[in-house]
Every structure is written in C-alpha cells, then in structure tokens.
Coordinates of N, CA and C in Angstrom, one line a residue:
M1428 N 131.4 104.4 103.2 CA 130.7 103.6 102.3 C 130.3 104.5 101.0
S1429 N 129.8 105.7 101.3 CA 129.4 106.5 100.2 C 130.6 106.8 99.3
L1430 N 131.8 107.1 99.9 CA 132.9 107.4 99.1 C 133.3 106.2 98.2
C1431 N 133.2 105.0 98.8 CA 133.5 103.7 98.1 C 132.6 103.6 96.9
L1432 N 131.3 103.8 97.1 CA 130.4 103.6 96.0 C 130.6 104.7 94.9
L1433 N 130.9 105.9 95.4 CA 131.1 107.0 94.4 C 132.4 106.7 93.6
D1434 N 133.4 106.2 94.3 CA 134.7 105.8 93.5 C 134.4 104.7 92.5
I1435 N 133.6 103.7 92.9 CA 133.2 102.7 91.9 C 132.5 103.3 90.7
K1436 N 131.5 104.2 91.0 CA 130.8 104.9 89.9 C 131.7 105.6 89.0
K1437 N 132.7 106.3 89.6 CA 133.6 107.1 88.8 C 134.4 106.2 87.9
E1438 N 134.9 105.1 88.4 CA 135.7 104.1 87.6 C 134.8 103.5 86.5
V1439 N 133.6 103.2 86.8 CA 132.6 102.6 85.8 C 132.4 103.6 84.7
D1440 N 132.2 104.9 85.1 CA 131.9 105.9 84.1 C 133.1 106.1 83.2
Q1441 N 134.3 106.1 83.7 CA 135.5 106.2 82.9 C 135.8 105.0 82.0
T1442 N 135.6 103.8 82.6 CA 135.8 102.6 81.9 C 134.7 102.4 80.7
R1443 N 133.5 102.8 81.0 CA 132.4 102.7 80.0 C 132.8 103.3 78.7
L1444 N 133.7 104.3 78.7 CA 134.0 105.0 77.4 C 134.8 104.1 76.4
Y1445 N 135.5 103.1 77.0 CA 136.3 102.3 76.0 C 136.1 100.8 76.2
K1446 N 135.4 100.4 77.3 CA 135.2 98.9 77.5 C 133.8 98.7 78.0
D1447 N 133.4 97.4 77.9 CA 132.1 97.0 78.4 C 132.0 96.5 79.8
E1448 N 133.2 96.3 80.4 CA 133.2 95.8 81.8 C 134.5 96.2 82.5
L1449 N 134.5 96.2 83.8 CA 135.7 96.5 84.6 C 136.6 95.3 84.6
D1450 N 137.9 95.5 84.7 CA 138.9 94.4 84.8 C 138.6 93.7 86.1
S1451 N 138.9 92.4 86.1 CA 138.6 91.5 87.3 C 139.4 92.0 88.5
D1452 N 140.6 92.5 88.3 CA 141.4 92.9 89.5 C 140.8 94.2 90.1
K1453 N 140.2 95.1 89.3 CA 139.5 96.2 89.8 C 138.2 95.8 90.6
I1454 N 137.5 94.8 90.0 CA 136.3 94.4 90.7 C 136.7 93.8 92.1
E1455 N 137.7 93.0 92.1 CA 138.2 92.4 93.4 C 138.6 93.5 94.3
E1456 N 139.3 94.5 93.8 CA 139.7 95.6 94.7 C 138.5 96.3 95.3
F1457 N 137.5 96.6 94.5 CA 136.3 97.3 95.0 C 135.5 96.4 96.0
E1458 N 135.4 95.1 95.6 CA 134.7 94.2 96.5 C 135.4 94.1 97.9
G1459 N 136.7 94.0 97.8 CA 137.5 93.9 99.1 C 137.3 95.2 99.9
R1460 N 137.3 96.3 99.3 CA 137.1 97.6 100.0 C 135.7 97.6 100.6
F1461 N 134.7 97.2 99.8 CA 133.3 97.2 100.3 C 133.2 96.2 101.5
D1462 N 133.8 95.0 101.4 CA 133.7 94.1 102.5 C 134.4 94.6 103.8
K1463 N 135.5 95.3 103.6 CA 136.3 95.9 104.7 C 135.4 96.9 105.4
I1464 N 134.8 97.8 104.7 CA 133.9 98.8 105.3 C 132.8 98.1 106.1
I1465 N 132.2 97.1 105.5 CA 131.1 96.4 106.2 C 131.6 95.8 107.5
A1466 N 132.8 95.1 107.4 CA 133.4 94.5 108.6 C 133.7 95.5 109.7
E1467 N 134.3 96.7 109.3 CA 134.6 97.7 110.3 C 133.3 98.2 110.9
G1468 N 132.2 98.4 110.1 CA 131.0 98.9 110.6 C 130.3 97.9 111.6
L1469 N 130.5 96.6 111.3 CA 129.9 95.6 112.2 C 130.7 95.5 113.5
E1470 N 132.0 95.8 113.4 CA 132.8 95.9 114.7 C 132.3 97.0 115.5
L1471 N 132.0 98.1 114.9 CA 131.6 99.3 115.6 C 130.1 99.2 116.1
N1472 N 129.3 98.4 115.5 CA 127.9 98.2 115.8 C 127.6 96.7 116.1
P1473 N 128.1 96.2 117.2 CA 127.8 94.8 117.5 C 126.4 94.6 117.9
P1474 N 125.9 93.4 117.7 CA 124.5 93.1 118.1 C 124.3 93.4 119.6
P1475 N 123.2 93.9 120.0 CA 122.9 94.2 121.4 C 122.8 92.9 122.2
Q1476 N 123.2 93.0 123.5 CA 123.1 91.8 124.4 C 121.6 91.6 124.8
K1477 N 121.3 90.4 125.0 CA 119.9 90.0 125.4 C 119.8 90.3 126.9
E1478 N 118.8 91.0 127.3 CA 118.6 91.4 128.7 C 117.9 90.2 129.4
P1479 N 118.4 89.8 130.6 CA 117.8 88.7 131.3 C 116.3 89.0 131.6
G1480 N 115.4 88.1 131.5 CA 114.0 88.3 131.8 C 113.2 88.8 130.7
K1481 N 113.8 89.3 129.6 CA 113.1 89.8 128.5 C 112.9 88.7 127.4
R1482 N 111.7 88.6 126.9 CA 111.4 87.6 125.9 C 111.5 88.2 124.5
G1483 N 111.6 87.3 123.5 CA 111.6 87.7 122.1 C 113.0 88.1 121.6
R1484 N 113.0 88.5 120.4 CA 114.2 88.9 119.7 C 114.7 90.3 120.2
V1485 N 116.0 90.4 120.3 CA 116.6 91.7 120.8 C 116.5 92.7 119.6
K1486 N 116.1 93.9 119.8 CA 116.0 94.9 118.8 C 117.4 95.4 118.4
Q1487 N 117.7 95.4 117.1 CA 119.0 95.9 116.6 C 118.9 97.4 116.3
S1488 N 120.1 98.0 116.3 CA 120.1 99.4 115.9 C 120.0 99.6 114.4
P1489 N 119.5 100.8 114.0 CA 119.4 101.0 112.5 C 120.7 100.9 111.8
P1490 N 121.9 101.3 112.3 CA 123.1 101.1 111.6 C 123.4 99.6 111.4
K1491 N 123.1 98.8 112.4 CA 123.4 97.4 112.3 C 122.5 96.7 111.3
N1492 N 121.2 97.2 111.3 CA 120.3 96.7 110.2 C 120.7 97.0 108.8
L1493 N 121.2 98.2 108.6 CA 121.7 98.6 107.3 C 122.9 97.8 106.9
L1494 N 123.9 97.6 107.9 CA 125.1 96.8 107.6 C 124.7 95.4 107.2
D1495 N 123.8 94.8 107.9 CA 123.3 93.4 107.6 C 122.7 93.4 106.2
R1496 N 121.9 94.4 105.9 CA 121.3 94.4 104.6 C 122.3 94.6 103.5
L1497 N 123.3 95.5 103.7 CA 124.3 95.7 102.7 C 125.1 94.4 102.5
K1498 N 125.4 93.8 103.6 CA 126.2 92.5 103.5 C 125.4 91.4 102.8
G1499 N 124.2 91.3 103.1 CA 123.3 90.3 102.5 C 123.0 90.5 101.0
H1500 N 123.0 91.8 100.6 CA 122.6 92.2 99.3 C 123.7 92.8 98.5
K1501 N 124.9 92.3 98.8 CA 126.1 92.9 98.2 C 126.1 92.9 96.7
R1502 N 125.7 91.8 96.1 CA 125.6 91.6 94.6 C 124.7 92.7 94.0
E1503 N 123.5 92.9 94.7 CA 122.5 93.8 94.1 C 123.0 95.3 94.3
V1504 N 123.7 95.5 95.4 CA 124.2 96.9 95.7 C 125.2 97.3 94.6
L1505 N 126.1 96.3 94.3 CA 127.2 96.6 93.4 C 126.9 96.2 92.0
E1506 N 125.6 95.9 91.7 CA 125.3 95.4 90.3 C 125.7 96.4 89.2
F1507 N 125.7 97.7 89.5 CA 126.1 98.6 88.5 C 127.6 98.5 88.1
M1508 N 128.3 97.9 89.0 CA 129.8 97.6 88.7 C 130.0 96.4 87.8
Y1509 N 129.1 95.4 87.9 CA 129.2 94.2 87.1 C 128.5 94.4 85.8
D1510 N 127.4 95.1 85.7 CA 126.7 95.2 84.5 C 126.5 96.7 84.2
F1511 N 127.1 97.2 83.2 CA 127.1 98.7 82.9 C 125.7 99.2 82.5
D1512 N 124.8 98.3 82.1 CA 123.5 98.7 81.7 C 122.6 99.0 83.0
V1513 N 123.0 98.6 84.1 CA 122.3 98.9 85.4 C 122.7 100.3 85.9
P1514 N 121.7 101.2 86.1 CA 122.1 102.6 86.5 C 122.6 102.6 88.0
F1515 N 123.4 103.6 88.3 CA 124.0 103.7 89.6 C 122.9 103.9 90.7
D1516 N 121.8 104.7 90.3 CA 120.7 104.9 91.3 C 119.4 104.5 90.6
N1517 N 118.4 104.6 91.4 CA 117.0 104.2 90.9 C 116.1 105.4 90.9
N1518 N 116.7 106.6 90.7 CA 115.9 107.8 90.7 C 114.8 107.8 89.7
Q1519 N 115.1 107.3 88.5 CA 114.0 107.4 87.4 C 112.9 106.4 87.8
A1520 N 113.2 105.3 88.3 CA 112.1 104.3 88.7 C 111.3 104.9 89.8
E1521 N 111.9 105.6 90.8 CA 111.2 106.3 91.9 C 110.3 107.4 91.3
R1522 N 110.8 108.1 90.4 CA 110.0 109.2 89.8 C 108.8 108.6 89.1
D1523 N 109.0 107.5 88.4 CA 107.8 106.9 87.7 C 106.7 106.4 88.6
V1524 N 107.1 106.0 89.8 CA 106.1 105.5 90.8 C 105.5 106.7 91.6
R1525 N 106.2 107.8 91.7 CA 105.8 108.9 92.5 C 104.4 109.5 92.1
M1526 N 104.2 109.6 90.8 CA 103.0 110.2 90.3 C 101.8 109.3 90.7
M1527 N 102.0 108.0 90.6 CA 100.9 107.0 91.0 C 100.5 107.2 92.5
K1528 N 101.6 107.3 93.3 CA 101.3 107.5 94.8 C 100.7 108.8 95.0
L1529 N 101.1 109.9 94.3 CA 100.5 111.2 94.5 C 99.1 111.2 94.1
R1530 N 98.7 110.5 93.1 CA 97.3 110.4 92.6 C 96.5 109.7 93.7
Q1531 N 97.0 108.6 94.2 CA 96.3 107.9 95.3 C 96.2 108.7 96.5
K1532 N 97.2 109.5 96.9 CA 97.1 110.4 98.1 C 96.0 111.4 97.9
I1533 N 96.0 112.0 96.7 CA 95.0 113.1 96.5 C 93.6 112.6 96.4
S1534 N 93.4 111.5 95.6 CA 92.1 111.0 95.4 C 91.6 109.9 96.4
G1535 N 92.6 109.5 97.1 CA 92.2 108.4 98.1 C 92.5 107.0 97.5
T1536 N 92.0 106.8 96.3 CA 92.2 105.5 95.6 C 91.6 105.7 94.2
F1537 N 91.9 104.7 93.4 CA 91.2 104.6 92.1 C 89.8 104.0 92.3
R1538 N 88.8 104.4 91.5 CA 87.5 103.9 91.7 C 87.4 102.5 91.1
T1539 N 88.1 102.3 90.0 CA 88.0 101.0 89.3 C 89.4 100.5 88.9
T1540 N 89.6 99.3 88.7 CA 90.8 98.7 88.2 C 91.1 99.3 86.8
V1541 N 90.1 99.4 86.0 CA 90.2 99.9 84.6 C 90.8 101.3 84.7
G1542 N 90.3 102.2 85.6 CA 90.8 103.5 85.7 C 92.3 103.6 86.1
A1543 N 92.7 102.7 87.0 CA 94.1 102.6 87.4 C 94.9 102.1 86.2
D1544 N 94.4 101.1 85.4 CA 95.2 100.7 84.3 C 95.3 101.8 83.2
V1545 N 94.3 102.5 83.0 CA 94.4 103.6 82.0 C 95.4 104.7 82.5
F1546 N 95.3 105.0 83.8 CA 96.3 106.0 84.3 C 97.7 105.5 84.2
C1547 N 97.9 104.2 84.5 CA 99.3 103.7 84.4 C 99.7 103.6 82.9
S1548 N 98.8 103.3 82.0 CA 99.2 103.3 80.6 C 99.6 104.7 80.1
I1549 N 98.9 105.7 80.5 CA 99.2 107.1 80.1 C 100.5 107.5 80.7
R1550 N 100.7 107.2 82.0 CA 102.0 107.6 82.6 C 103.2 106.8 82.1
G1551 N 103.0 105.6 81.8 CA 104.0 104.8 81.1 C 104.4 105.3 79.8
Y1552 N 103.4 105.7 79.0 CA 103.7 106.3 77.7 C 104.5 107.6 77.8
I1553 N 104.1 108.5 78.7 CA 104.8 109.7 78.9 C 106.2 109.5 79.4
S1554 N 106.4 108.5 80.3 CA 107.7 108.2 80.8 C 108.6 107.7 79.7
T1555 N 108.1 106.8 78.8 CA 108.8 106.3 77.7 C 109.2 107.4 76.8
V1556 N 108.3 108.3 76.5 CA 108.6 109.4 75.5 C 109.8 110.2 76.1
R1557 N 109.7 110.5 77.4 CA 110.7 111.4 78.0 C 112.1 110.7 78.0
K1558 N 112.1 109.4 78.4 CA 113.3 108.6 78.4 C 114.0 108.5 77.0
N1559 N 113.2 108.6 76.0 CA 113.7 108.6 74.6 C 114.0 109.9 74.1
G1560 N 113.9 111.0 74.9 CA 114.3 112.3 74.5 C 113.4 113.0 73.5
H1561 N 112.1 112.7 73.5 CA 111.1 113.3 72.7 C 110.2 114.3 73.5
H1562 N 109.5 115.2 72.8 CA 108.7 116.1 73.5 C 107.3 115.4 73.8
V1563 N 106.9 115.5 75.0 CA 105.7 114.8 75.5 C 104.5 115.3 74.8
L1564 N 104.3 116.6 74.7 CA 103.0 117.1 74.0 C 103.0 116.7 72.6
D1565 N 104.1 116.7 71.9 CA 104.1 116.3 70.5 C 103.7 114.8 70.4
A1566 N 104.3 114.0 71.3 CA 104.0 112.6 71.2 C 102.5 112.3 71.6
I1567 N 101.9 113.1 72.5 CA 100.5 112.9 72.8 C 99.6 113.3 71.6
Q1568 N 100.0 114.4 71.0 CA 99.2 114.8 69.8 C 99.3 113.8 68.7
D1569 N 100.5 113.2 68.5 CA 100.7 112.2 67.5 C 99.9 111.0 67.8
A1570 N 99.8 110.6 69.1 CA 99.1 109.4 69.5 C 97.6 109.7 69.2
L1571 N 97.1 110.9 69.5 CA 95.7 111.2 69.3 C 95.4 111.2 67.8
R1572 N 96.3 111.5 66.9 CA 96.2 111.4 65.5 C 96.3 110.0 64.9
G1573 N 96.6 109.0 65.8 CA 96.8 107.7 65.3 C 98.2 107.3 65.0
D1574 N 99.1 108.1 65.3 CA 100.5 107.8 65.0 C 101.4 107.9 66.3
P1575 N 101.2 106.9 67.2 CA 101.9 107.0 68.5 C 103.4 106.7 68.4
F1576 N 104.1 107.3 69.3 CA 105.5 107.1 69.4 C 105.8 105.6 69.9
I1577 N 106.6 104.9 69.1 CA 107.0 103.6 69.5 C 108.5 103.6 69.5
P1578 N 109.1 103.3 70.7 CA 110.6 103.3 70.8 C 111.2 102.2 69.9
S1579 N 112.3 102.5 69.4 CA 113.0 101.5 68.5 C 114.1 100.7 69.4
G1580 N 114.5 99.5 69.0 CA 115.5 98.8 69.7 C 115.0 98.2 71.0
G1581 N 114.0 97.4 71.0 CA 113.5 96.8 72.2 C 114.4 95.6 72.6
V1582 N 113.9 94.9 73.6 CA 114.6 93.8 74.2 C 114.8 92.6 73.2
G1583 N 113.7 92.4 72.4 CA 113.7 91.3 71.5 C 114.5 91.5 70.2
E1584 N 115.0 92.8 70.0 CA 115.7 93.1 68.8 C 117.2 93.0 68.9

C-alpha cells in the first residue's frame, strides 16, 4: 500500500509541473491498484468467526480495521491525487496542534477560555508567518509596532 501511495505522489509531483490534474486513465489505474491491494488484504485478513456462547460483536484484528477504514475512506485517502492543492500528508496540521497539546500537558489545562483563545491566536499567527516564508521574530516585532503581517491571496480573492 505504501508503495502504491508513494507512486501516486511521485506521479502527482511530476504532473503538477505542467498540468493541474492527472489524466483520467492514470486516476483509474491508481484507483484499480488501490482497490486490488485492499481486496488482497481483506482476503488475507478475513473477519474472525463468532465463537459459540459468546455475546456481542466479534473483535476484529487491527489490520482488518485498517483495511475497512481505507476502503470506506478511499476518496479522502486519495484526495491528493484528485486535487493537487491537498497535501500528501498532514504533517503541518499535526505540528500546528502539537504545541496546544504540549501546553495542556505541561500546565494541565488553560485557566480561562480567553487564555486559550489568546494562545491559539498567537500560535496561529506564528504558523501563518512560517507558512508564508517570513521570519517569526520580525513579524512579531512588526505586529507589536502596529504593522502585523497579513498574508496576501486569501480564499476570497
């Protein structure tokens, strides 16, 4: 599966240089490959048999759960192939959340909602500055002088 996803990423990266989307035949080829891997995985990891006398749902194995999730969320997993604006991974989003969780872990919690809002505003500003390739300390100094960094080219433009 990882090789399939990396092959799709490589194709998207190459295609992105000269086009806005993959050809439909390439998309079908990659979707077929993805579906085949899922089908093979499901054959190798069948659902467990219900034991007589036991009540409730039968516990599935972690590989079976992952395969079911990949099959059910195929569109979301392959979204980077359909829409080149969607990143291959979500590392940046995870990094953005990590500082908030670290702060909660160290302090236990925020004392007020206002404190949490202020913390999130500052972290959001820093994250935006970094994503736009500017120096964080310069941007903070500019903001304190009354000239905050405002990114250009938003969603509405």
